[in-house]
CSV table of C-alpha atoms in Angstrom, one decimal:
chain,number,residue,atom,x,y,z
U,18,UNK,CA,125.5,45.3,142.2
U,19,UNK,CA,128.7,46.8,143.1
U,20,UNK,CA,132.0,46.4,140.8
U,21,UNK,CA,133.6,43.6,142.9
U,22,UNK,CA,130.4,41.5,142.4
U,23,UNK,CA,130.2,41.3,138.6
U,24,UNK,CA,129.2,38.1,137.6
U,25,UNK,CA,130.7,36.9,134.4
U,26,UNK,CA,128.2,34.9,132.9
U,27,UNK,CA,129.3,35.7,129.3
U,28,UNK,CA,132.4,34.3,129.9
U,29,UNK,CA,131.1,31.0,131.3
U,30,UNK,CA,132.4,27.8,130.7
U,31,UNK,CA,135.3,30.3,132.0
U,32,UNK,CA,136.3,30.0,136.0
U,33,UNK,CA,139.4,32.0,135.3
U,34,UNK,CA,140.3,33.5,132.7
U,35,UNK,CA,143.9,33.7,133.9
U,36,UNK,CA,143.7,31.3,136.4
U,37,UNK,CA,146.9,29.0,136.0
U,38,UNK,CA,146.3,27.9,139.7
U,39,UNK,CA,143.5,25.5,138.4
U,40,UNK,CA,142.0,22.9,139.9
U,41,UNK,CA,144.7,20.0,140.2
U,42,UNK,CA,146.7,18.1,142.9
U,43,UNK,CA,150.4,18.4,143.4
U,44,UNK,CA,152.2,15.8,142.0
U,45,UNK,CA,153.9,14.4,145.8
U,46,UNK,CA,157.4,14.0,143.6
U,47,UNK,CA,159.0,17.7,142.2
U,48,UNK,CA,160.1,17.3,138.9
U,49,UNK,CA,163.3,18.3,137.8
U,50,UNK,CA,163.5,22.0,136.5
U,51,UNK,CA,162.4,22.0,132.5
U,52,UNK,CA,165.3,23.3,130.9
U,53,UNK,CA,164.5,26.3,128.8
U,54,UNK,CA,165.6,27.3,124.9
U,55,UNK,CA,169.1,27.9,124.1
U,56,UNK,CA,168.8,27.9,120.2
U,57,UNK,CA,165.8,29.9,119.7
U,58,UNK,CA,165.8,32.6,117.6
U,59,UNK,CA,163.4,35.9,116.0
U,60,UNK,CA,164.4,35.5,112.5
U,61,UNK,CA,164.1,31.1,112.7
U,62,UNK,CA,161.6,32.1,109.6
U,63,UNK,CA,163.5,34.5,108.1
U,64,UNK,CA,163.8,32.1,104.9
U,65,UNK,CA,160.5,30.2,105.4
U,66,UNK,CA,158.0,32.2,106.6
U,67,UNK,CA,159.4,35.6,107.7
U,68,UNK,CA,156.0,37.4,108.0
U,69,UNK,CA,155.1,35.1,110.5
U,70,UNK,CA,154.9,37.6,113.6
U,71,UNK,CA,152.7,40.0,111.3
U,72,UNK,CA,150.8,37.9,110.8
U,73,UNK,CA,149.8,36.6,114.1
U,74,UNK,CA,149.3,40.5,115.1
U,75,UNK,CA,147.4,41.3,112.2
U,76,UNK,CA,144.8,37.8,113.0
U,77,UNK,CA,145.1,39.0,117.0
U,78,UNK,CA,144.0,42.5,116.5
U,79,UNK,CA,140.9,41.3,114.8
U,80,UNK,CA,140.0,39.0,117.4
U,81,UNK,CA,140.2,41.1,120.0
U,82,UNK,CA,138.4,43.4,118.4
U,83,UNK,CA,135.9,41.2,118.3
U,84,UNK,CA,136.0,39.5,122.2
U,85,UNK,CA,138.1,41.4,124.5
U,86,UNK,CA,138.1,38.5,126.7
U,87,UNK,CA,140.0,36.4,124.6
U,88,UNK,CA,143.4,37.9,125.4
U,89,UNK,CA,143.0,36.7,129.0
U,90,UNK,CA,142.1,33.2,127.6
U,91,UNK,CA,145.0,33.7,125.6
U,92,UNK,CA,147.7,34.5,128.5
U,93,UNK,CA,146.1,31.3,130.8
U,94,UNK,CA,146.1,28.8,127.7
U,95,UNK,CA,150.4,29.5,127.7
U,96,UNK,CA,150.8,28.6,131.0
U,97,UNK,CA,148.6,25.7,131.3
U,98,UNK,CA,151.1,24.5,128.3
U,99,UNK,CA,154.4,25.7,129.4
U,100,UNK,CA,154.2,24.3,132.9
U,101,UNK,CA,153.3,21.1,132.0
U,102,UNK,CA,155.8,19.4,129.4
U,103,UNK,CA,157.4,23.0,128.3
U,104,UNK,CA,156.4,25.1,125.7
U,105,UNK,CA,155.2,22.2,122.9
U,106,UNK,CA,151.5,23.2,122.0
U,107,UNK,CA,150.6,19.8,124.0
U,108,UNK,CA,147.6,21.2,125.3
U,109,UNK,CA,146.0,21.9,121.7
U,110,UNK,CA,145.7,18.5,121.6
U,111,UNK,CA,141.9,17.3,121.0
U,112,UNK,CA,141.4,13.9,122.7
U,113,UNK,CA,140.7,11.1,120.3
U,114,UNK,CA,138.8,7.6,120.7
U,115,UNK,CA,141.5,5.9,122.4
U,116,UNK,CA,144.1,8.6,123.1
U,117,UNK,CA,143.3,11.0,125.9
U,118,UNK,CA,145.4,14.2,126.0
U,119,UNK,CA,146.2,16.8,128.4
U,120,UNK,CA,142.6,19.1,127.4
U,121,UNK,CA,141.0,16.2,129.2
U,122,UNK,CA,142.7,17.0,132.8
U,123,UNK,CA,140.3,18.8,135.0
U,124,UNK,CA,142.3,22.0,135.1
U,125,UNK,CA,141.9,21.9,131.9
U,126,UNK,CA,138.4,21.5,131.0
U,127,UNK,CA,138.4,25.4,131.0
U,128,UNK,CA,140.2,26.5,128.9
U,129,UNK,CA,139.7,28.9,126.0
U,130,UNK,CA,141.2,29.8,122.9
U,131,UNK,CA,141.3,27.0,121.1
U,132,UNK,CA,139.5,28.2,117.7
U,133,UNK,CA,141.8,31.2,117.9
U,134,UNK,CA,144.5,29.4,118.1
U,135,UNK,CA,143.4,27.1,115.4
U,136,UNK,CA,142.3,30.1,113.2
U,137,UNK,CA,145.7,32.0,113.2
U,138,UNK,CA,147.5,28.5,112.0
U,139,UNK,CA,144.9,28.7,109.4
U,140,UNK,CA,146.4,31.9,108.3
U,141,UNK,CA,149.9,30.9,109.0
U,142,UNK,CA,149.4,28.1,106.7
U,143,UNK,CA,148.3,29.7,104.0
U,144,UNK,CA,151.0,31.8,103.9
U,145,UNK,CA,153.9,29.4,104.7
U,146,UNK,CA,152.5,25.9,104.8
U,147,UNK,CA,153.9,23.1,106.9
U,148,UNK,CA,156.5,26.2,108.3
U,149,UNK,CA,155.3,27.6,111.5
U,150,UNK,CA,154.5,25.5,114.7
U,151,UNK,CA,151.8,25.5,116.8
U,152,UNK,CA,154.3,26.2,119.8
U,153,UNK,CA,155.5,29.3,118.2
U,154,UNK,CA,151.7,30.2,117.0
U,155,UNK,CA,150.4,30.1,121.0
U,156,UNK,CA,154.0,32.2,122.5
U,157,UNK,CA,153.5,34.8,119.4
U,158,UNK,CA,149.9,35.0,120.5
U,159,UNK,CA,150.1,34.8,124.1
U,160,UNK,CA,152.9,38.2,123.7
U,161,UNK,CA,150.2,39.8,121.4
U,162,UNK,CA,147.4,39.5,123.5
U,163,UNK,CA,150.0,41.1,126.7
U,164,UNK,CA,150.5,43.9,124.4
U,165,UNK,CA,146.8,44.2,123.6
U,166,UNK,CA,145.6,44.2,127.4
U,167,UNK,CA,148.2,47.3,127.9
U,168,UNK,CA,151.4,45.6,129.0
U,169,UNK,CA,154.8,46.0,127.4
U,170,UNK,CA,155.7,44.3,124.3
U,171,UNK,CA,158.5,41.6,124.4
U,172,UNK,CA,160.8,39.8,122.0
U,173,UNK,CA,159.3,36.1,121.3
U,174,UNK,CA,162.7,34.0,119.8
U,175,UNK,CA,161.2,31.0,117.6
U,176,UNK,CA,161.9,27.8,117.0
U,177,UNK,CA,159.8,25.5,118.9
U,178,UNK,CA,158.6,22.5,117.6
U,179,UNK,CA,155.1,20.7,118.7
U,180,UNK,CA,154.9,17.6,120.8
U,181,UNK,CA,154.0,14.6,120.0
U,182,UNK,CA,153.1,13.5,123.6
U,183,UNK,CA,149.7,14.6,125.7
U,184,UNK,CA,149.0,13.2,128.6
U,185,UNK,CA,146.1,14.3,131.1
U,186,UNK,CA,147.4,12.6,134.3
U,187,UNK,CA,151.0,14.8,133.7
U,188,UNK,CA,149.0,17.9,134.3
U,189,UNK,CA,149.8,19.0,137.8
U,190,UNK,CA,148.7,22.5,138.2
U,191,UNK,CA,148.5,24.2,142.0
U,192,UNK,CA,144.9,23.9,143.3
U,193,UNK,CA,143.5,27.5,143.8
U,194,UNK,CA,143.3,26.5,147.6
U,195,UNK,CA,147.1,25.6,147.7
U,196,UNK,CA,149.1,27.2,150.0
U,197,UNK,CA,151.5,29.5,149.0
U,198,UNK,CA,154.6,27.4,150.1
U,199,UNK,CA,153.4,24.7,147.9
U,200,UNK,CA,153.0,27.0,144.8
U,201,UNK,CA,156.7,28.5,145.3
U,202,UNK,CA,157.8,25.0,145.7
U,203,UNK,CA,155.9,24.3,142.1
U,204,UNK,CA,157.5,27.2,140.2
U,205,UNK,CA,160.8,27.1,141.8
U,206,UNK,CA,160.5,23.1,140.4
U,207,UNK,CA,160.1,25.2,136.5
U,208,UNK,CA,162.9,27.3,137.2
U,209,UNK,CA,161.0,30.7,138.7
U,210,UNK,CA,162.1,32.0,141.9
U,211,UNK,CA,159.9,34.2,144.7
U,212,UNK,CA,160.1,37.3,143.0
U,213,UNK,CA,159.4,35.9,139.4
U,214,UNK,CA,156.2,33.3,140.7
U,215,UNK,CA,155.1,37.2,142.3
U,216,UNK,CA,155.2,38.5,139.2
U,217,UNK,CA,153.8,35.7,137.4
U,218,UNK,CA,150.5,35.7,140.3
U,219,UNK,CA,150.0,39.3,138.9
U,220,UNK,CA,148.5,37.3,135.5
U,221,UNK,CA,145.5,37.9,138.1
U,222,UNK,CA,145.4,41.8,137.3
U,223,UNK,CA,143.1,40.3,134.1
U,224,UNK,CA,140.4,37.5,134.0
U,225,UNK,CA,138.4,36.2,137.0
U,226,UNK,CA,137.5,33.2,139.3
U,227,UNK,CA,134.1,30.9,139.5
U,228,UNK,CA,133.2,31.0,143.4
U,229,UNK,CA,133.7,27.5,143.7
U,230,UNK,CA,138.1,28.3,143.6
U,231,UNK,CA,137.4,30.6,146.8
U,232,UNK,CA,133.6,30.2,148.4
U,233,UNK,CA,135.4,28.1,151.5
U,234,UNK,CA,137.1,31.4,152.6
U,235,UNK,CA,133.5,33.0,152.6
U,236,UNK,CA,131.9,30.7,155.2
U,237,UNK,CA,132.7,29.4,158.8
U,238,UNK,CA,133.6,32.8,160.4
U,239,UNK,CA,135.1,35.7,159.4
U,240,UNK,CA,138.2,34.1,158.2
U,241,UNK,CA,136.2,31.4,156.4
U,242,UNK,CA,137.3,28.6,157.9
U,243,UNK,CA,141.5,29.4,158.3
U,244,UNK,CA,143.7,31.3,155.8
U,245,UNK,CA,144.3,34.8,155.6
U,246,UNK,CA,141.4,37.1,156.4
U,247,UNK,CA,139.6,39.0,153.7
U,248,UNK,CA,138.4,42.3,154.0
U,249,UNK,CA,134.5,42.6,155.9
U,250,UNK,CA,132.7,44.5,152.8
U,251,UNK,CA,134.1,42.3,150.1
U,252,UNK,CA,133.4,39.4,151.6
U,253,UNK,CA,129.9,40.5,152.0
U,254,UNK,CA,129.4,41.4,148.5
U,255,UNK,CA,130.9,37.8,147.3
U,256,UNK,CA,128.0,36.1,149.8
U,257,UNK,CA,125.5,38.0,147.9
U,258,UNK,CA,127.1,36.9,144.2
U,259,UNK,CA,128.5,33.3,145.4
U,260,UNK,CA,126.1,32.9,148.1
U,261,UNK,CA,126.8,30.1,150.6
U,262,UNK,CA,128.4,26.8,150.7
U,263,UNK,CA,126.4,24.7,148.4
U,264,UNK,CA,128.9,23.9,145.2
U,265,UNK,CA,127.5,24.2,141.7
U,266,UNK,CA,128.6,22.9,138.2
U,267,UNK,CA,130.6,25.0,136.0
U,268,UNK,CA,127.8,25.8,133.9
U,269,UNK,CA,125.9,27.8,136.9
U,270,UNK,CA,128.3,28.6,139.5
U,271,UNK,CA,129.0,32.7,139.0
U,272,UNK,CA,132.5,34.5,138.0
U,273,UNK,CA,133.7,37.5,139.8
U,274,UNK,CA,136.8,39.2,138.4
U,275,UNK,CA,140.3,39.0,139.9
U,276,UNK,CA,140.3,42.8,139.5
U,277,UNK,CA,137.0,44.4,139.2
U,278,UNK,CA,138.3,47.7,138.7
U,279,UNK,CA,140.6,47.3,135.4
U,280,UNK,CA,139.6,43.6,134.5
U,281,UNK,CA,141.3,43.8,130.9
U,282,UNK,CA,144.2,45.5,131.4
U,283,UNK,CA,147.9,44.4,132.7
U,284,UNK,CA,148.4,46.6,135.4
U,285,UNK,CA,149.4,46.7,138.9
U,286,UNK,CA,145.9,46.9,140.6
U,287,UNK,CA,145.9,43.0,141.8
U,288,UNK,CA,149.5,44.0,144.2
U,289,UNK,CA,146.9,46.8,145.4
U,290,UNK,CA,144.1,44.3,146.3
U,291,UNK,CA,146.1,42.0,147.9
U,292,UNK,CA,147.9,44.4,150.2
U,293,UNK,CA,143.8,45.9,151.0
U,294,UNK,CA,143.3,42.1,152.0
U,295,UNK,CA,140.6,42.0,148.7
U,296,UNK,CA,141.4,39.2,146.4
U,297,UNK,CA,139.9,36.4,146.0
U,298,UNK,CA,142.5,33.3,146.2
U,299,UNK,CA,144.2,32.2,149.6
U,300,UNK,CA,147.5,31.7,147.5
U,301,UNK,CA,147.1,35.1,146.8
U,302,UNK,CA,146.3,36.5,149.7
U,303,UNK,CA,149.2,34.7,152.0
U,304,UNK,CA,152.1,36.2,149.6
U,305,UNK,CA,151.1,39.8,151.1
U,306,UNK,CA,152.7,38.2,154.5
U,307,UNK,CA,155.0,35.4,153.6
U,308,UNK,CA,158.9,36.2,154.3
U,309,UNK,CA,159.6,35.2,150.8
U,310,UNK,CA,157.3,37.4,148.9
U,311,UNK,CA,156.2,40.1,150.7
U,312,UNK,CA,158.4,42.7,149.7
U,313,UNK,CA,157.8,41.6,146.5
U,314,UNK,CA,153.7,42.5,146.5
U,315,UNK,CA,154.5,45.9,148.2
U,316,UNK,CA,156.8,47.0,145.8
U,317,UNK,CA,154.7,46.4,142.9
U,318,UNK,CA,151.6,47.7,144.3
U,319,UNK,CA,153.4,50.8,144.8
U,320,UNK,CA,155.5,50.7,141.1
U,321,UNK,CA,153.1,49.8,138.6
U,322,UNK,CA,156.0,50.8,135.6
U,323,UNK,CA,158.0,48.0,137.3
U,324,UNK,CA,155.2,45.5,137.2
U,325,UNK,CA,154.5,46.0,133.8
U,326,UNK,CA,158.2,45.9,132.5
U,327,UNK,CA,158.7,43.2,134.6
U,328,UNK,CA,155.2,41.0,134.2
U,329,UNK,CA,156.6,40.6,130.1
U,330,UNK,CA,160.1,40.4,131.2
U,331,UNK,CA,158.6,36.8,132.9
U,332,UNK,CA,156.2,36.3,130.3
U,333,UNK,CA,159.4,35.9,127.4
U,334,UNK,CA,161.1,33.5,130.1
U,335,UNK,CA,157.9,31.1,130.3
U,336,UNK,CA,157.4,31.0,126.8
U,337,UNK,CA,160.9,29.4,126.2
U,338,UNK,CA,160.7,27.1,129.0
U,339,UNK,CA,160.9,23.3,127.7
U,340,UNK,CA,161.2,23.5,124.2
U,341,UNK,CA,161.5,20.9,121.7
U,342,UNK,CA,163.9,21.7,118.9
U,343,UNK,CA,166.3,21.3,116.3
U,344,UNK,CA,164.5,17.5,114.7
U,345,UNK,CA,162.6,16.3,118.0
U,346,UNK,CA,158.6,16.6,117.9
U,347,UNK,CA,157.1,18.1,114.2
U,348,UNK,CA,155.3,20.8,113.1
U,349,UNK,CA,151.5,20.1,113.4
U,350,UNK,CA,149.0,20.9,110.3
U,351,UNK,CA,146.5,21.1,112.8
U,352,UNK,CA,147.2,22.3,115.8
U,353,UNK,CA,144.5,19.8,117.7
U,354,UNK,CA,146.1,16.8,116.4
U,355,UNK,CA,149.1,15.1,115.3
U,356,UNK,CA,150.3,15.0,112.0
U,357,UNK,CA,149.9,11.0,112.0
């Protein structure tokens, strides 16, 4: 079996670790852009919990320790709840007989990192209870585990306050088959322009897909079916893992990593497949030609400083985008449900 054809079965219910272009439709109306955080701040705890960042490292050091494939899970779980609703923890939210809530969406049936989530609030409350939000918890988490795969640190202002609204048919996420003028449209909706959703594809360089978010482009002909072509040899190792068109539940269908070669760490080695015509998503694949974004993958596949800097650099601006605060939403107990 050859690096490119590792099949992540430990990491199963997982399709992609880092796969914010989840299964989904595209709302056919673009939502206004969500206005990000003007009265954040690093010391917001100063008075009530001002340990708070230490210890969210201290609880994220241990659990990577103890599964490295957590930070990924980590990294994916902040944008599936930053582009939907802003940065308010709403995707922590555990359905309940009667109230559905955004985990119940389809692109979100994936997720990880809910009991880490829920274990570092733990801590946080028994250090400062009722002080820290859930909102803050996951963008203090989310920079950690960047830092722990090998990317730069970044500043994480604070301030956020949870929502009290979850709804799984406001979840909107690009399909992994979108095309790439679609998913520009999406982000440039949230604020991010070409060069920013570039950098914020290159969450890629860690996690992996389930064949089912890319077998089309494996079958009918070489360039399965339309799309950008893949390269011969990979495509032959992904019929041997994936093999052919029959679709599989969740629970069977195999994992291949994004980047086979440095699958854990933030680097600049996704730019590199895409230009070699080896990654696994269409989306992907068309920015390496696309006017808008093309310059764009070739400058980080040649720079990977630059990408690094720059993939946190992006990272901080998602985290603030959509914020409640001041008085608006609370400050959950439990991250997986409301206070009342």
């Amino acid at each position: 079996m050859t690096a490119t054809s590792i099949v992540l079965r430990r990491l199963l219910p997982l399709p992609a670790v880092v796969q914010f272009l989840a299964v989904a439709t595209l709302l056919t109306t673009t939502p206004p852009p969500l206005p990000a955080a003007d009265a954040l701040d690093e010391g917001y705890y100063a008075a009530t919990c001002p340990d708070a960042a230490s210890i969210v490292r201290d609880a994220m050091e241990r659990l990577h320790y103890n599964d490295p494939t957590l930070a990924p899970a980590l990294i994916r779980l902040l944008f599936h709840d930053c582009l939907v609703r802003g940065c308010d923890a709403s995707v922590l939210v555990s359905p309940a007989p009667g109230r559905a809530s955004e985990r119940a969406a389809v692109p979100n049936h994936t997720l990880r990192g809910f009991n880490a989530v829920d274990a570092v609030k733990r801590d946080l409350e028994s250090a400062c209870p009722g002080a820290v939000s859930c909102a803050d918890a996951l963008a203090l988490m989310a920079r950690d585990a960047v830092a722990l795969l090998g990317g730069d640190d970044y500043a994480v202002p604070l301030g956020r306050r949870d929502g009290t609204v979850s709804n799984p048919w406001e979840v909107d996420l690009p399909a992994p088959f979108s095309k790439l003028d679609d998913a520009l449209a999406y982000f440039a909706a949230r604020g991010f322009g070409a060069e920013e959703t570039v950098v914020l594809f290159g969450a890629h360089t860690v996690g992996g897909a389930h064949c089912g978010s890319f077998r089309y482009r494996l079958t009918g002909g070489p360039n399965g079916g339309g799309g950008p072509a893949m390269d011969d040899a990979l495509r032959c190792e992904l019929l041997q893992t994936c093999g052919g068109a029959a679709e599989q539940g969740l629970d069977t269908d195999p994992a291949v990593f994004f980047d086979p070669d440095t699958p854990f760490a933030v680097d600049n080695n996704y730019y590199k497949q895409i230009v070699a015509n080896r990654t696994l998503l269409q989306v992907d694949q068309e920015a390496a030609a696309h006017p808008a974004t093309a310059a764009h993958v070739a400058y980080y596949a040649a720079n990977p400083d630059a990408f690094v800097s720059r993939f946190s650099e992006v990272m901080a601006k998602l985290s603030n985008v959509g914020v409640i605060e001041g008085d608006a939403g609370e400050v959950r107990k439990v991250c997986s449900r409301y206070n009342t």
